[in-house]
Each structure stands twice: as structure tokens, then as C-alpha cells.
Amino acid sequence: MTKPISTLLILGAGGDLAARLLLPALGQLLTAHPDRRVQLIGAGREEFSPAEWLARLTTSFALGEGAGAAVENVLETTEYHTSDLADPAELERLIALCSGVPAIYFALPPAIAAGVCDALADVALPDGTQLALEKPFGVDEQGAIALNARLARLVPEDQIHRVDHFLGRSTVLNLVGLRFANRIFEPLWSNIHIERVDVVYDEQLGLEGRAGYYDRAGAMVDMIQSHLLQVLAVLAMEPPSSLDSADLRDAKGIVLRATRLRGGSPTRSSRRGRYTAGTVDGKSVPAYLDEKGVLAANDTETLAEVTFEIDNWRWAGVPFTLRSGKALAERRREIAITFKPVPHLPVGLSGLPGPTVLRIFLGPDEMAIDLNLNGPGDPHTLDRVRLAASFGPGQLLAYGEVLEGVLDGDPALSVRADTAVQCWRIVAPILAAWRAGKVPLEDYPAGTDGPAEWKKLG
């Protein structure tokens, strides 16, 4: 049984990730579980006096509406240390300050996190120590293998949390519940009845000052390689026997091992675009190449669309298209599952609007199904009707669900080592073709749906 986590040690606690996401989520988690007691230690290269650190923490907790006994306990006992996180002696000193079993959260850029892992190899970690890292996990397939090897020298795999906040507990359970708690869906969930699956994550936001990371990653690595392939895995996996970490991650891993670029052709099955100057929701947006910190030589895409296939009995022949982009006309976070047309429409009915489409919306989590029903007036004419329902809000913010898994020592919703490697393997031929200029980088004005000739998915 996993030992209870007593201390949360955040490396990089002075950065934006901690202030904007981790600490507000911790405050919300502790508010929801007032009996939980956690020692919080922050560390990083930034300098904070005790008063400044407390003020920073109080402000972040307020963002998550943190209150109650557990929050007050953290505020009374927390400490911050300015540290060189690449120095094994400094890391050993920080870990010695932890009471009981620690969870170490790497709120750090990937390159720095890898260096910290190397430094930790010279430090004796308490039994049960949990490690949590942000994506991307490596920069390619070999990089992911190397990072996994670094981590394996530190703790066992089931104590490593490769964080994908995009698939928080509520979202995963909503998808699992919809599929496996309703007999009406699962018998239809295959290539016999489903024509295609589209996963779309379009944002109205532009670069928003993230050039340091995004201009080296682009839409493919930032969203499709990491988050959207995980969504595909949950959508397409076989029914797990339980929600235990082993069963859930095994089911996802099996799907991803069978996933590959459709037809093996990056030129036919992938597209990329980059926004030019335009207007989004009434706000002027500069061209991506004019954004601060962007290097034209990086040839970075801000819109990516790729079609994959899953080579197994259930899904052979069904295209899975994943798309994500920035500075687009509308915010659209949707899974569209399009069913095959009816094999025969009885003579006498007319006006068939199209196939049945099941839509699952992410954030807020909702669902709708577009059906063909006899409309008002002439009963021989079919109209389109949408039936909608809400999954209801989750109890916690996405990062609150992440931290809950880390502090409970439950890696069920984190990315397993082999899965991280598979995601890089899947996109490798696409990235190689793009770097070689074999797939054109098409322009689209900010505030539009993308390049004019691209068909709207779903």
C-alpha cells in the first residue's frame, strides 16, 4: 500500500505555473478536504522573503477560493527556499526538510527538469516518494526513452506522474461512464456503425506571451502529441475491468500501440497552418511572426490537423482526425463521433439532413446527439433535432484533480512511460515531413476558421 504523502515540495515554486495553476488548485483541494494535512515547501531560483512568499501563497489560494482548516495549516507551516535545483547538495537539503513521504512537483521547463532528475540520482529519496512532471516528456521518441531511464533510476514507475491536466479525473470518468454505463452506446462503438471520429480543440487565444515554449513546440507537440492522443486513447480503448491505474493505463496503451498516421502519408494525412494578422472577437491580433520572441526560422505552426488510424479489429478503416489551433474564430473543444448513414431510407420519407452525430464537449463537459426526426408540419419530411445533456461540473479544477492523484499516490490518470514513447512514435513521421518542407505551412487570418480550403471537421 502506498504510504501517505505528508509534504508537497514544488521545484520552481516562484514561476508562473505554480502561481497561476498549482497553488490555486492546491487551495481548492484543501478546501474540499479540510481534514487533509500537507506541509508545503517551495523552492526555486527566485528570492522571496517569508512575508513575500506568504503573500504570494495567499493571493494564489484566493484564486482557487481556498479557505478552511487545511488551508490555514499550510499558511502557518509553509516555507520557501532559494535554491540551485541542479545541485545535489541543495536538493538533499530540501528533501531533509520534508516531513514524512514527499511528493516532488517539477514546475520547471523540460530541459531544467531533466537536469534536476540527474541531480536527484545522487540523493537518497524516502521510500514512497512521488514525482510529478509536466509535458512534453522528452523532445522525440529517443528523448522520451532517455527521460524514462532517468526517472527509473529514482523511483518505481507507479510513483511517477507524467501530468496531463487536459484529462482530469472528471473528464476521464465522464467519457468512461458514457461509454460503459450505457448499453445503447457500446454495441455501436466500432467500425460497423461509426464513420469517423473528429477531436477538435480550437482556441481564440493567440500566443499570449508563450513564445519561449510554444515557438519550439507548435500546435502538434503542444496539443496533439500530448493531450489529444490521450483523448483518442480513452475514446477508442477496450472496456477496462476497473478504474485502477494498471487496468486503465493498460487499455490506453494497447490503443496507442495500434495507432499510426493514416495511410502512412504525412502529405495526404496532415496539414499545418499559421495565423497572420486579424481580429478575434473584436480584438486585433498581430501576425504570429510579429509576436514577441518568435523566430521565423522555426517555421512553427499554430494550427495542426492530422488523421490517424487504429489497426485493430474494432477500429480498422475509421479515420480519427485530431485538430488544434490558435487565434481562430471560435473556441471549440469538441469530440464529434459521426455514425454511418442508414442503409436504406423508407420510400416516402424525404429531407434526410445527415448522419447521426454524437458530440462530447470538453470544458464544460456536456454532450449532445444530432438526430433525424419527423419535423412539424409534413410528417414525411425529416428535420434535424439536437438532444443535449450536461455531465455537471467536476468538484475540482483540472490541476486540483492532478494534485489529488499525486498526493494520494494514484497514477491512474497520468501518462505511463511506454505511452509517452508511443505518442512520440506516432507523430514522428509527421514532424519529419514538416521539417523537410514536404507539407506546406498555410496562412490563415486570425479570427477565421483556418485556411479557406480546409473543410470544417465534425
Coordinates of C-alpha atoms in Angstrom, one line a residue:
M1 CA 0.0 0.0 0.0
T2 CA 1.3 3.5 -0.9
K3 CA 2.5 5.5 2.1
P4 CA 0.5 8.7 2.7
I5 CA 2.1 11.8 1.3
S6 CA 3.0 14.3 4.0
T7 CA 4.8 17.0 2.1
L8 CA 4.4 18.7 -1.3
L9 CA 7.8 20.0 -2.5
I10 CA 7.3 22.3 -5.5
L11 CA 10.5 22.9 -7.5
G12 CA 10.1 26.1 -9.5
A13 CA 7.5 27.4 -7.0
G14 CA 8.4 31.0 -7.9
G15 CA 7.2 30.6 -11.5
D16 CA 4.0 31.3 -13.4
L17 CA 2.8 27.7 -13.4
A18 CA 2.9 27.5 -9.6
A19 CA 1.2 30.9 -9.0
R20 CA -1.5 30.6 -11.7
L21 CA -2.4 26.9 -11.6
L22 CA -0.8 24.7 -9.0
L23 CA -1.2 26.8 -5.9
P24 CA -4.8 27.9 -6.6
A25 CA -5.7 24.2 -7.2
L26 CA -4.0 23.2 -4.0
G27 CA -6.0 25.7 -2.1
Q28 CA -9.2 24.4 -3.7
L29 CA -8.2 20.7 -3.0
L30 CA -7.6 21.5 0.7
T31 CA -10.8 23.4 0.9
A32 CA -12.7 20.4 -0.4
H33 CA -10.8 18.1 2.0
P34 CA -10.4 20.1 5.2
D35 CA -9.0 17.1 7.2
R36 CA -6.1 16.7 4.8
R37 CA -2.8 17.9 6.3
V38 CA 0.1 18.7 3.9
Q39 CA 3.4 20.5 4.5
L40 CA 4.2 22.8 1.6
I41 CA 7.8 23.7 0.7
G42 CA 8.5 25.9 -2.3
A43 CA 12.0 26.1 -3.9
G44 CA 13.4 27.9 -6.9
R45 CA 16.0 30.4 -8.1
E46 CA 13.7 33.4 -7.3
E47 CA 14.2 35.1 -4.0
F48 CA 11.2 35.6 -1.6
S49 CA 11.3 36.7 2.0
P50 CA 8.9 34.8 4.3
A51 CA 6.4 37.6 4.1
E52 CA 6.6 37.8 0.3
W53 CA 6.2 34.0 -0.1
L54 CA 3.2 34.1 2.3
A55 CA 1.6 36.9 0.3
R56 CA 2.2 35.1 -2.9
L57 CA 0.6 32.0 -1.5
T58 CA -2.4 33.9 0.0
T59 CA -3.0 35.5 -3.4
S60 CA -2.9 32.2 -5.2
F61 CA -5.1 30.4 -2.7
A62 CA -7.7 33.2 -3.1
L63 CA -7.8 32.5 -6.9
G64 CA -9.0 29.0 -6.0
E65 CA -11.2 30.3 -3.2
G66 CA -9.1 28.3 -0.7
A67 CA -10.3 28.5 2.9
G68 CA -10.7 26.4 6.0
A69 CA -8.5 24.5 8.5
A70 CA -6.3 22.7 6.0
V71 CA -5.5 25.9 4.1
E72 CA -4.8 27.7 7.3
N73 CA -2.4 24.9 8.4
V74 CA -0.4 25.3 5.1
L75 CA -0.2 29.1 5.6
E76 CA 1.1 28.6 9.1
T77 CA 3.7 26.0 8.3
T78 CA 4.9 26.7 4.7
E79 CA 8.4 27.7 3.8
Y80 CA 10.3 28.8 0.7
H81 CA 14.0 28.3 -0.1
T82 CA 16.0 30.0 -2.8
S83 CA 18.0 27.1 -4.3
D84 CA 20.1 25.9 -7.2
L85 CA 18.0 23.0 -8.2
A86 CA 20.7 21.4 -10.3
D87 CA 22.9 21.0 -7.1
P88 CA 22.5 17.6 -5.5
A89 CA 23.5 19.0 -2.1
E90 CA 20.8 21.7 -2.3
L91 CA 18.2 19.0 -3.3
E92 CA 19.3 16.8 -0.4
R93 CA 18.9 19.8 2.0
L94 CA 15.3 20.4 0.6
I95 CA 14.3 16.8 1.0
A96 CA 15.6 16.7 4.5
L97 CA 13.2 19.5 5.4
C98 CA 10.2 17.3 4.2
S99 CA 8.3 15.6 6.9
G100 CA 7.3 12.0 6.1
V101 CA 7.0 11.0 2.5
P102 CA 7.3 13.8 -0.1
A103 CA 5.7 14.4 -3.5
I104 CA 8.1 16.4 -5.6
Y105 CA 6.4 18.5 -8.3
F106 CA 8.7 19.7 -11.1
A107 CA 7.1 23.1 -12.1
L108 CA 10.0 23.6 -14.4
P109 CA 10.8 23.7 -18.2
P110 CA 11.5 20.2 -19.6
A111 CA 15.2 20.8 -20.1
I112 CA 15.7 22.0 -16.5
A113 CA 13.6 19.2 -15.1
A114 CA 15.8 16.7 -16.9
G115 CA 18.9 18.2 -15.2
V116 CA 17.2 18.1 -11.8
C117 CA 16.5 14.4 -12.4
D118 CA 20.2 13.8 -13.0
A119 CA 21.0 15.7 -9.7
L120 CA 18.4 13.6 -7.8
A121 CA 20.3 10.5 -8.8
D122 CA 22.9 11.4 -6.2
V123 CA 20.2 11.9 -3.5
A124 CA 18.6 9.3 -1.3
L125 CA 14.9 9.7 -1.7
P126 CA 12.5 8.4 1.1
D127 CA 10.6 5.2 0.2
G128 CA 7.3 6.1 -1.5
T129 CA 8.4 9.5 -2.9
Q130 CA 6.1 10.6 -5.7
L131 CA 7.5 12.5 -8.7
A132 CA 5.3 14.7 -10.9
L133 CA 6.5 16.2 -14.2
E134 CA 4.9 18.5 -16.8
K135 CA 4.8 17.7 -20.6
P136 CA 6.4 17.5 -23.0
F137 CA 8.1 14.2 -21.9
G138 CA 11.2 14.5 -24.0
V139 CA 11.5 16.1 -27.4
D140 CA 11.2 13.0 -29.5
E141 CA 10.9 9.2 -29.1
Q142 CA 14.6 8.7 -28.1
G143 CA 14.3 11.7 -25.8
A144 CA 11.3 10.2 -24.0
I145 CA 13.2 6.9 -23.7
A146 CA 16.1 8.7 -22.1
L147 CA 13.9 10.6 -19.7
N148 CA 12.1 7.4 -18.7
A149 CA 15.5 5.9 -18.0
R150 CA 16.5 8.9 -15.8
L151 CA 13.2 8.6 -13.8
A152 CA 13.5 4.8 -13.4
R153 CA 16.8 5.3 -11.6
L154 CA 14.9 7.4 -9.0
V155 CA 11.6 5.7 -8.1
P156 CA 9.4 2.9 -9.5
E157 CA 7.1 3.6 -12.4
D158 CA 3.9 3.7 -10.3
Q159 CA 5.4 6.6 -8.3
I160 CA 5.9 8.8 -11.4
H161 CA 3.1 11.1 -12.5
R162 CA 3.6 12.5 -16.1
V163 CA 1.0 15.1 -15.8
D164 CA -1.7 15.6 -18.4
H165 CA -4.1 18.1 -16.8
F166 CA -6.2 18.0 -20.0
L167 CA -7.5 14.6 -19.0
G168 CA -8.5 15.4 -15.4
R169 CA -10.4 12.9 -13.3
S170 CA -13.9 14.3 -14.2
T171 CA -13.3 14.2 -18.0
V172 CA -11.9 10.7 -18.0
L173 CA -14.7 9.4 -15.8
N174 CA -17.3 11.2 -17.9
L175 CA -16.1 9.5 -21.1
V176 CA -15.8 6.1 -19.4
G177 CA -19.2 6.4 -17.8
L178 CA -20.8 7.5 -21.1
R179 CA -19.3 4.5 -23.0
F180 CA -19.5 1.7 -20.4
A181 CA -22.5 2.6 -18.2
N182 CA -24.9 2.8 -21.2
R183 CA -25.7 -0.3 -23.2
I184 CA -27.1 1.8 -26.0
F185 CA -23.6 3.2 -27.0
E186 CA -21.0 0.4 -26.6
P187 CA -22.6 -2.0 -29.1
L188 CA -22.4 0.8 -31.7
W189 CA -18.8 1.8 -30.8
S190 CA -16.9 0.3 -33.7
N191 CA -16.2 0.4 -37.4
I192 CA -19.5 -1.4 -38.1
H193 CA -21.5 1.7 -37.2
I194 CA -19.1 4.7 -36.9
E195 CA -18.0 6.5 -40.0
R196 CA -15.4 8.8 -38.5
V197 CA -14.2 10.5 -35.2
D198 CA -13.0 14.1 -35.0
V199 CA -11.4 15.7 -31.9
V200 CA -11.2 19.5 -32.2
Y201 CA -9.5 21.8 -29.7
D202 CA -9.6 25.3 -31.3
E203 CA -8.7 28.4 -29.3
Q204 CA -9.4 32.1 -29.8
L205 CA -6.3 33.0 -27.8
G206 CA -3.1 33.8 -29.7
L207 CA 0.4 33.3 -28.4
E208 CA -0.3 35.2 -25.2
G209 CA 3.5 35.7 -24.4
R210 CA 4.4 32.0 -24.6
A211 CA 6.9 32.2 -27.4
G212 CA 9.7 30.8 -25.2
Y213 CA 8.0 27.4 -25.2
Y214 CA 5.4 27.4 -28.0
D215 CA 7.7 28.6 -30.8
R216 CA 9.8 25.5 -30.3
A217 CA 6.8 23.2 -29.9
G218 CA 3.9 24.3 -32.1
A219 CA 0.4 23.0 -32.2
M220 CA 1.5 19.5 -33.0
V221 CA 3.7 18.9 -29.9
D222 CA 1.8 21.3 -27.6
M223 CA -1.6 19.7 -28.1
I224 CA -1.9 16.7 -30.5
Q225 CA 1.2 14.7 -29.5
S226 CA 0.3 15.1 -25.8
H227 CA -3.3 15.9 -25.0
L228 CA -5.4 14.9 -27.9
L229 CA -3.8 11.5 -28.4
Q230 CA -4.7 10.7 -24.8
V231 CA -8.3 11.7 -25.6
L232 CA -8.2 9.3 -28.6
A233 CA -7.0 6.5 -26.4
V234 CA -9.8 6.9 -23.9
L235 CA -12.4 7.1 -26.7
A236 CA -11.1 4.0 -28.5
M237 CA -9.9 1.7 -25.7
E238 CA -11.4 -1.6 -24.9
P239 CA -13.6 -1.8 -21.7
P240 CA -11.2 -1.9 -18.7
S241 CA -12.2 -4.3 -15.9
S242 CA -11.7 -1.5 -13.3
L243 CA -10.6 2.1 -12.9
D244 CA -7.4 1.0 -11.2
S245 CA -4.3 2.6 -12.6
A246 CA -3.0 -0.7 -14.1
D247 CA -6.2 -1.5 -15.9
L248 CA -6.9 2.0 -17.2
R249 CA -3.4 2.6 -18.4
D250 CA -3.1 -0.8 -20.0
A251 CA -6.2 -0.2 -22.0
K252 CA -4.9 3.2 -23.2
G253 CA -1.5 1.7 -24.0
I254 CA -2.9 -1.0 -26.2
V255 CA -4.8 1.5 -28.3
L256 CA -1.8 3.8 -28.8
R257 CA 0.4 0.9 -29.9
A258 CA -2.1 0.3 -32.7
T259 CA -2.3 3.9 -33.7
R260 CA -0.5 5.3 -36.7
L261 CA -0.7 8.0 -39.4
R262 CA -3.5 7.2 -41.8
G263 CA -2.1 5.6 -45.0
G264 CA 1.4 6.3 -43.7
S265 CA 1.5 9.5 -45.7
P266 CA 2.2 12.9 -44.0
T267 CA 1.4 14.7 -47.2
R268 CA -2.1 13.2 -47.5
S269 CA -3.0 12.9 -43.8
S270 CA -1.6 16.0 -42.2
R271 CA -2.0 19.8 -42.6
R272 CA -0.5 22.8 -40.9
G273 CA -1.2 26.5 -40.8
R274 CA 0.0 29.7 -39.2
Y275 CA -2.1 32.8 -38.4
T276 CA -1.5 36.2 -39.9
A277 CA -2.8 39.5 -38.6
G278 CA -6.5 39.7 -38.0
T279 CA -9.3 40.3 -35.5
V280 CA -10.5 37.8 -32.9
D281 CA -13.7 38.6 -31.0
G282 CA -13.2 42.3 -31.7
K283 CA -9.6 42.4 -30.6
S284 CA -6.7 43.0 -33.1
V285 CA -4.2 40.1 -33.1
P286 CA -0.8 40.6 -34.7
A287 CA 0.6 38.0 -37.2
Y288 CA 2.3 35.1 -35.4
L289 CA 5.6 36.1 -37.0
D290 CA 5.3 39.6 -35.4
E291 CA 4.7 38.2 -31.9
K292 CA 7.4 39.0 -29.4
G293 CA 10.0 36.2 -29.2
V294 CA 9.0 34.4 -32.4
L295 CA 11.8 33.3 -34.8
A296 CA 10.7 32.9 -38.4
A297 CA 13.4 30.2 -38.9
N298 CA 11.5 27.9 -36.5
D299 CA 8.7 27.5 -39.1
T300 CA 6.2 27.0 -36.3
E301 CA 2.6 26.0 -37.0
T302 CA -0.2 27.5 -34.9
L303 CA -2.8 25.1 -36.4
A304 CA -2.4 21.4 -36.9
E305 CA -4.7 18.7 -38.3
V306 CA -3.8 15.1 -38.6
T307 CA -5.8 11.9 -39.5
F308 CA -4.8 8.7 -37.7
E309 CA -6.0 5.1 -38.0
I310 CA -6.1 2.4 -35.4
D311 CA -5.1 -1.0 -36.7
N312 CA -7.2 -3.4 -34.7
W313 CA -10.4 -5.3 -35.1
R314 CA -12.7 -2.7 -33.6
W315 CA -11.5 0.4 -35.5
A316 CA -9.9 -0.7 -38.8
G317 CA -10.9 1.7 -41.5
V318 CA -12.2 4.5 -39.2
P319 CA -10.4 7.8 -39.6
F320 CA -9.6 9.7 -36.3
T321 CA -8.8 13.3 -37.1
L322 CA -7.2 15.5 -34.4
R323 CA -7.1 19.2 -34.8
S324 CA -5.9 22.1 -32.6
G325 CA -5.0 25.7 -33.3
K326 CA -4.8 29.2 -32.0
A327 CA -6.3 32.6 -32.9
L328 CA -9.3 31.0 -34.5
A329 CA -12.8 32.4 -35.0
E330 CA -14.4 30.4 -32.2
R331 CA -13.5 28.5 -29.1
R332 CA -14.4 24.9 -29.9
R333 CA -13.5 21.9 -27.7
E334 CA -15.4 19.0 -29.1
I335 CA -15.3 15.3 -29.9
A336 CA -17.6 14.6 -32.9
I337 CA -18.5 10.9 -33.5
T338 CA -20.2 10.6 -36.8
F339 CA -22.2 7.4 -37.4
K340 CA -22.6 5.8 -40.8
P341 CA -25.7 6.7 -42.9
V342 CA -28.7 4.5 -42.6
P343 CA -28.5 1.6 -45.2
H344 CA -32.0 2.4 -46.5
L345 CA -34.4 5.2 -46.0
P346 CA -38.0 4.0 -46.5
V347 CA -39.6 5.3 -49.7
G348 CA -41.9 8.2 -48.7
L349 CA -39.6 9.9 -46.2
S350 CA -37.6 12.8 -47.5
G351 CA -35.2 15.6 -46.4
L352 CA -32.6 13.4 -44.6
P353 CA -30.4 16.1 -43.1
G354 CA -27.4 13.9 -42.5
P355 CA -26.0 11.1 -40.3
T356 CA -26.4 10.9 -36.6
V357 CA -23.6 12.7 -34.7
L358 CA -22.7 12.3 -31.0
R359 CA -20.9 15.3 -29.7
I360 CA -19.0 15.4 -26.5
F361 CA -17.9 18.9 -25.4
L362 CA -14.8 19.4 -23.1
G363 CA -14.8 22.2 -20.6
P364 CA -17.6 22.5 -19.6
D365 CA -18.3 18.8 -20.1
E366 CA -21.5 18.3 -22.0
M367 CA -22.9 16.1 -24.6
A368 CA -25.4 16.3 -27.5
I369 CA -26.7 13.9 -30.1
D370 CA -27.9 15.2 -33.5
L371 CA -30.8 13.1 -34.7
N372 CA -33.1 13.0 -37.7
L373 CA -36.8 13.2 -36.6
N374 CA -40.1 13.8 -38.3
G375 CA -40.5 17.6 -38.0
P376 CA -43.5 19.8 -37.6
G377 CA -45.9 20.1 -40.5
D378 CA -45.5 17.4 -43.1
P379 CA -44.7 14.1 -41.2
H380 CA -43.0 12.7 -44.3
T381 CA -40.2 15.3 -44.0
L382 CA -37.3 14.8 -41.7
D383 CA -35.7 17.6 -39.6
R384 CA -32.6 17.9 -37.5
V385 CA -33.0 17.8 -33.7
R386 CA -30.4 18.0 -31.0
L387 CA -30.8 16.3 -27.7
A388 CA -28.4 17.7 -25.1
A389 CA -27.3 17.0 -21.5
S390 CA -24.7 18.2 -19.1
F391 CA -22.2 16.0 -17.2
G392 CA -22.2 18.6 -14.4
P393 CA -19.1 20.4 -13.1
G394 CA -16.3 18.5 -11.5
Q395 CA -15.6 19.0 -7.8
L396 CA -12.1 20.4 -8.5
L397 CA -10.1 22.3 -11.1
A398 CA -8.1 20.2 -13.5
Y399 CA -4.9 20.8 -11.6
G400 CA -6.7 20.1 -8.3
E401 CA -7.5 16.6 -9.7
V402 CA -3.9 16.2 -10.8
L403 CA -2.6 17.1 -7.3
E404 CA -5.2 14.8 -5.7
G405 CA -3.8 11.9 -7.7
V406 CA -0.2 12.9 -6.8
L407 CA -0.9 13.3 -3.1
D408 CA -2.9 10.1 -3.0
G409 CA -0.1 8.2 -4.8
D410 CA -2.6 7.3 -7.6
P411 CA -1.1 7.4 -11.1
A412 CA -4.3 6.2 -12.9
L413 CA -4.7 9.5 -14.9
S414 CA -1.0 10.1 -15.5
V415 CA 0.9 9.1 -18.6
R416 CA 2.8 5.9 -18.3
A417 CA 6.4 5.6 -19.6
D418 CA 5.6 3.4 -22.6
T419 CA 2.6 5.6 -23.5
A420 CA 4.8 8.7 -23.6
V421 CA 7.2 6.9 -26.0
Q422 CA 4.3 5.7 -28.2
C423 CA 2.9 9.3 -28.6
W424 CA 6.2 10.5 -29.9
R425 CA 6.5 7.4 -32.2
I426 CA 3.0 8.2 -33.6
V427 CA 3.8 11.8 -34.6
A428 CA 7.5 11.2 -35.7
P429 CA 6.8 10.8 -39.4
I430 CA 4.7 13.9 -39.5
L431 CA 7.3 16.1 -37.7
A432 CA 10.0 14.8 -40.0
A433 CA 7.9 15.6 -43.1
W434 CA 7.1 19.1 -41.8
R435 CA 10.7 19.9 -41.0
A436 CA 11.7 18.8 -44.5
G437 CA 9.1 21.1 -46.0
K438 CA 7.0 18.3 -47.6
V439 CA 3.8 19.7 -46.1
P440 CA 3.1 23.4 -46.9
L441 CA 2.7 25.8 -44.0
E442 CA -0.6 27.6 -45.0
D443 CA -1.6 31.1 -43.8
Y444 CA -4.9 31.9 -42.3
P445 CA -6.0 35.3 -40.9
A446 CA -6.5 35.4 -37.1
G447 CA -10.2 35.3 -36.4
T448 CA -11.1 32.9 -39.2
D449 CA -11.7 29.1 -39.1
G450 CA -8.3 28.4 -40.7
P451 CA -7.1 28.3 -44.3
A452 CA -10.1 28.8 -46.6
E453 CA -9.9 25.4 -48.3
W454 CA -9.8 23.4 -45.1
K455 CA -13.1 21.6 -44.5
K456 CA -14.7 22.2 -41.1
L457 CA -14.5 19.0 -39.0
G458 CA -17.5 17.3 -37.5

